[in-house]
XYZ file of C-alpha atoms in Angstrom:
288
model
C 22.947 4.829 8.575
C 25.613 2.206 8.403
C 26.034 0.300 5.218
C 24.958 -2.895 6.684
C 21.930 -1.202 8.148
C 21.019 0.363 4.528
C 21.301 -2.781 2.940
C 19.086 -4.441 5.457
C 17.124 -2.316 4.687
C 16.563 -3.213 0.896
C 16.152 -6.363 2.034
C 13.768 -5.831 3.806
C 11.586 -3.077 2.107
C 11.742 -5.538 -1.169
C 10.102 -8.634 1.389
C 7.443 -5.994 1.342
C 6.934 -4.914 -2.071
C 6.636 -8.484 -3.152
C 4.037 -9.190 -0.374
C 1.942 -5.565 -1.182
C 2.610 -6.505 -5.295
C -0.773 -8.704 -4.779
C -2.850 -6.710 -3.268
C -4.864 -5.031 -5.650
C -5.238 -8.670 -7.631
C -6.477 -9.915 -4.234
C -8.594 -6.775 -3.955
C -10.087 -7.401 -7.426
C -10.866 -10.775 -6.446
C -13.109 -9.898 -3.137
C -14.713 -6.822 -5.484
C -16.016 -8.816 -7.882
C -18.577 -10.315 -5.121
C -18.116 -8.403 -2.226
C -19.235 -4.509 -1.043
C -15.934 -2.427 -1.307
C -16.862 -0.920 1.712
C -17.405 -4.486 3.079
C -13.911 -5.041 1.805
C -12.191 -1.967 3.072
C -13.419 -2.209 6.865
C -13.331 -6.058 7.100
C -9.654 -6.253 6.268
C -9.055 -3.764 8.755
C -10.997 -5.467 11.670
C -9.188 -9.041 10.534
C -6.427 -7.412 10.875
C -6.414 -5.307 13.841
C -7.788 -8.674 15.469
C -4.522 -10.132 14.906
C -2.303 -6.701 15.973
C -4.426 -6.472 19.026
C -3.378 -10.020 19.625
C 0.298 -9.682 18.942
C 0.532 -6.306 21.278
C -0.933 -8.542 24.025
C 0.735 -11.394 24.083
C 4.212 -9.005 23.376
C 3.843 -7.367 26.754
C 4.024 -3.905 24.168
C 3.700 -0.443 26.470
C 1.083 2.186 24.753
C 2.662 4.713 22.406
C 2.921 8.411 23.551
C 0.499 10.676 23.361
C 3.068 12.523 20.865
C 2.761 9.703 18.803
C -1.331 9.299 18.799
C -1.269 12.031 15.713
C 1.115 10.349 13.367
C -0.314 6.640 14.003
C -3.847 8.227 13.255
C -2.465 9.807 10.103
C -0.916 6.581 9.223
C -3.883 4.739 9.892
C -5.962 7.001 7.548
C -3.308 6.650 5.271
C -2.948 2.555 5.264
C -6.103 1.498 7.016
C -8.379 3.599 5.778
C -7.555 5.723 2.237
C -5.870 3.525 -0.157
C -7.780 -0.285 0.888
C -11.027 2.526 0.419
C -10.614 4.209 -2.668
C -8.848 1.349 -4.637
C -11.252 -1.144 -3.363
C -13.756 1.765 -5.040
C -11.527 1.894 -8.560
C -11.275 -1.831 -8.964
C -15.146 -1.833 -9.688
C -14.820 0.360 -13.048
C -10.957 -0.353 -13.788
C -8.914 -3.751 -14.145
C -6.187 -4.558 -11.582
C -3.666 -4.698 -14.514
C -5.070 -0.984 -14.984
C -4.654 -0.217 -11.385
C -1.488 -1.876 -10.680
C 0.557 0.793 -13.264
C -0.627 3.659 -10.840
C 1.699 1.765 -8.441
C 4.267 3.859 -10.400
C 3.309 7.257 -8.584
C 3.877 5.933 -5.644
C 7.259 6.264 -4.674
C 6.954 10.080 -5.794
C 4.111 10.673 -3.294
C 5.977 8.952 -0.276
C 9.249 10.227 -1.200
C 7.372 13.931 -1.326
C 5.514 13.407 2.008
C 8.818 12.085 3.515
C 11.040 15.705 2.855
C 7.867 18.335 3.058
C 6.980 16.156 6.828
C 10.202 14.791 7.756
C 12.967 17.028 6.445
C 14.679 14.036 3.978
C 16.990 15.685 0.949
C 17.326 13.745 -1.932
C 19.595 14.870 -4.495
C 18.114 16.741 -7.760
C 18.693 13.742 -9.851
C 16.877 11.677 -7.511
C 13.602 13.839 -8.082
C 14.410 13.972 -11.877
C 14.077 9.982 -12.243
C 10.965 10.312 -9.864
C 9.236 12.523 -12.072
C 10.428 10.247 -14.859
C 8.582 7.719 -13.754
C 5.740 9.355 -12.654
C 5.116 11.023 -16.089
C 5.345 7.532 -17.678
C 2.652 6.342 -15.582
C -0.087 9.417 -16.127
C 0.787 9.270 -19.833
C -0.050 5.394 -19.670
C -3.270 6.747 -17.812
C -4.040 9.263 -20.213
C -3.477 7.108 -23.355
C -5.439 4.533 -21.693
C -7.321 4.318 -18.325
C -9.165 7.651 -18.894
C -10.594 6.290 -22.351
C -12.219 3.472 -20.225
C -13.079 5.179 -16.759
C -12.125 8.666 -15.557
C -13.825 7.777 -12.290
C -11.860 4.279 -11.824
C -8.595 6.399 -12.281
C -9.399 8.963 -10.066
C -9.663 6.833 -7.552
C -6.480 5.295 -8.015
C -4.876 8.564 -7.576
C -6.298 9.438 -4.558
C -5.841 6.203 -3.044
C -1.759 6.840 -4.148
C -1.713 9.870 -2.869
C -3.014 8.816 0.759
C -0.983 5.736 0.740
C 2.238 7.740 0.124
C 1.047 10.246 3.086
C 0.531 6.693 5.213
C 3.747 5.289 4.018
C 6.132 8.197 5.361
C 4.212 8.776 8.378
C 5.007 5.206 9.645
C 8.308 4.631 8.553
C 8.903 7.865 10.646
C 7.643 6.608 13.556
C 9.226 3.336 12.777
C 12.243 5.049 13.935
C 11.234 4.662 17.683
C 8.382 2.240 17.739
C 9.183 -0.479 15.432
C 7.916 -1.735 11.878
C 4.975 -3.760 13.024
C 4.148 -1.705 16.403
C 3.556 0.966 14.092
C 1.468 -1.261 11.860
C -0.109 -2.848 15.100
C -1.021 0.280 16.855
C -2.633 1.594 13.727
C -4.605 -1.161 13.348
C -5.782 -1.001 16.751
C -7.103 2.548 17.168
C -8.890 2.024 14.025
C -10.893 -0.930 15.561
C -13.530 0.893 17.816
C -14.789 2.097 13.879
C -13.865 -0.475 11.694
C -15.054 -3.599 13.563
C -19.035 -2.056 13.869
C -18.458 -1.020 10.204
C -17.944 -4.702 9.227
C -21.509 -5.953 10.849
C -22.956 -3.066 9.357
C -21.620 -4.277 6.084
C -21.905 -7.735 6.565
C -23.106 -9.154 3.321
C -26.902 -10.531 3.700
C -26.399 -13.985 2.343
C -22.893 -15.907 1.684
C -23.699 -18.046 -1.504
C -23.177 -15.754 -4.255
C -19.926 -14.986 -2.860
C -17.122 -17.176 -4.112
C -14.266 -18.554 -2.528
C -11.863 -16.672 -4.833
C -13.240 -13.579 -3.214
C -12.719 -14.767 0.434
C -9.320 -15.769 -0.302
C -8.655 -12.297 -1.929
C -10.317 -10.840 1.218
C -7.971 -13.119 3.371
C -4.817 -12.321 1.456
C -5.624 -8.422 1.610
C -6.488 -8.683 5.244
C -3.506 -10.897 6.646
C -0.789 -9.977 4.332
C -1.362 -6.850 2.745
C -2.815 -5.286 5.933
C -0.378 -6.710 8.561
C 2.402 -8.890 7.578
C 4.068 -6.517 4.641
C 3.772 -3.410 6.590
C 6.098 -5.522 9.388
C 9.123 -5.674 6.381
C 8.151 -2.667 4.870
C 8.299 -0.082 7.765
C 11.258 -1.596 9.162
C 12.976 -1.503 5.901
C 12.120 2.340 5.009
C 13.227 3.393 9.169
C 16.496 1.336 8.092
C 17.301 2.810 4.429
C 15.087 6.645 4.329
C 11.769 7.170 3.420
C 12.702 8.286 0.006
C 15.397 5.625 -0.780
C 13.525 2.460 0.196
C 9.956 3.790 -1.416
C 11.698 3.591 -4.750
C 11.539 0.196 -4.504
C 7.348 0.225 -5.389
C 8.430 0.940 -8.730
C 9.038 -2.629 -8.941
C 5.875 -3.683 -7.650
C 3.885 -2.765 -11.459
C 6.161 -5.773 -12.607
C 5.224 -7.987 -10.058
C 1.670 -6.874 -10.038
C 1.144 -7.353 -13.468
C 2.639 -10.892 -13.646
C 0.072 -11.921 -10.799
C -2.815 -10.087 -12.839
C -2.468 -12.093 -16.009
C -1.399 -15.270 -14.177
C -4.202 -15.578 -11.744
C -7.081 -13.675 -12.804
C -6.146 -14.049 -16.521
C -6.385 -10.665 -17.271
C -4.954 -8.873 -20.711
C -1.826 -7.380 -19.999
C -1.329 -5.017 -22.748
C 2.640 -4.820 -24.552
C 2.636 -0.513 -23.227
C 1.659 -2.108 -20.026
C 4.996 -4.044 -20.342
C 6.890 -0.920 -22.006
C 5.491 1.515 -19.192
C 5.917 -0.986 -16.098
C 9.822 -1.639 -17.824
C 10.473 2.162 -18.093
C 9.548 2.891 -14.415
C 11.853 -0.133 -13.304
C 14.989 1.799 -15.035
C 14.117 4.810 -13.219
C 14.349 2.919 -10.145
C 17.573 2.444 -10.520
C 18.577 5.793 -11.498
C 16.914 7.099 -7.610
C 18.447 4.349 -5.773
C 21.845 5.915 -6.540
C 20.921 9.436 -5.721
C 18.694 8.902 -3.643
């Protein structure tokens, strides 16, 4: 890629980490009085709502039939696997807890990105990866697991099925475009989420507060359409594995909108842990 092109694409995958850097405080929000499942299938049918919109009004031509496989591994990936299973975590964890498995997340994408799409980064790149990623189980270990083995578990498989989303769509990014890709997914998802949603639909409305509806809205609008839009485009302009490094930053942004908004204890390893994975970004970027 051309210079300008790589750098655009920083730009443009950091719009996106900011953006995704409140979605699991928005997701604790809507947990705290809404169904996770309720959660997890509503944001997708608010949001394929507005792709389905978009796609129409865009004049955009269906994807290929060669394409159907990777958007519906994407979708499981993005749609489906991580709102699901950290939507599930955030009942027996804290966001602030959550957040720091943000950490293993450029490891995952960057490994789904070379084992499905042939990428190379250099040794050192995988060295400051696994850096990172060790600093984040140990936090885990030391302690998440004292607290909730479940809530933790979770987290990690919603990670791991994010990073396998993640690389799948900046793939097809390539040829389709950031928020097509995001759009289609959304889309074929809608024939299951959108019944899932009634079927979900919370009996009564007035225990629910409107600090959960606005974490619903935020999850649904921004985390589920708008930040994929920067985010795809950004990781089909710099590499899968370059641009993911970039959600190493999103612990530090997390965590500032954990203890500013929902007022939750962030701890001073939190700090130490979210600090050391933001060096090791660094270190990747340049050999990446």
């Amino acid at each position: 890629m051309p210079p300008s092109t790589v750098s655009k694409g920083w730009i443009n995958g950091f719009i996106g980490v900011l953006i995704f850097s409140g979605s699991l405080p928005a997701t604790r929000l809507a947990v705290i009085d809404l169904n996770p499942y309720f959660v997890t299938v509503a944001r997708a049918s608010i949001a394929g709502l507005i792709a389905l919109a978009v796609l129409l009004i865009g004049k955009q031509k269906k994807p290929n039939t060669t394409d159907l496989g990777k958007l519906a591994l994407t979708a499981f990936g993005v749609v489906l696997g991580f709102p699901l299973f950290s939507a599930l975590a955030l009942q027996y964890i804290t966001s602030a807890n959550s957040i720091v498995f943000l950490g293993l997340l450029p490891l995952a994408t960057a490994s789904f990105g070379v084992w499905r799409h042939g990428e190379k980064p250099k040794p050192a790149f995988w060295l400051f990866s696994a850096v990172g990623a060790t600093l984040v189980v140990g936090f885990a270990v030391l302690q998440g697991f004292s607290t909730s083995a479940l809530g933790n578990g979770l987290m990690l498989l919603a990670i791991i099925t994010c990073g396998l989303g993640y690389a799948e769509g900046a793939s097809l990014a390539k040829t389709l475009g950031g928020w097509q890709v995001i759009s289609w997914c959304l889309v074929i998802s809608l024939p299951i989420m959108l019944p899932l949603t009634f079927y979900f639909l919370p009996n009564t409305a007035t225990h629910i507060s409107l600090a959960a509806w606005g974490g619903l809205l935020y999850v649904s609008v921004f985390s589920m359409f708008v930040g994929f839009i920067f985010w795809y485009k950004g990781m089909a302009q710099g590499g899968i594995a370059s641009i993911s490094q970039l959600q190493l930053l999103q612990p530090f942004f997390g965590l500032g909108i954990a203890a500013g908004v929902l007022h939750e204890h962030v701890s001073t390893l939190m700090i130490i842990i979210t600090l050391g994975v933001i060096a090791c970004v660094a270190g990747s970027k340049k050999f990446a």
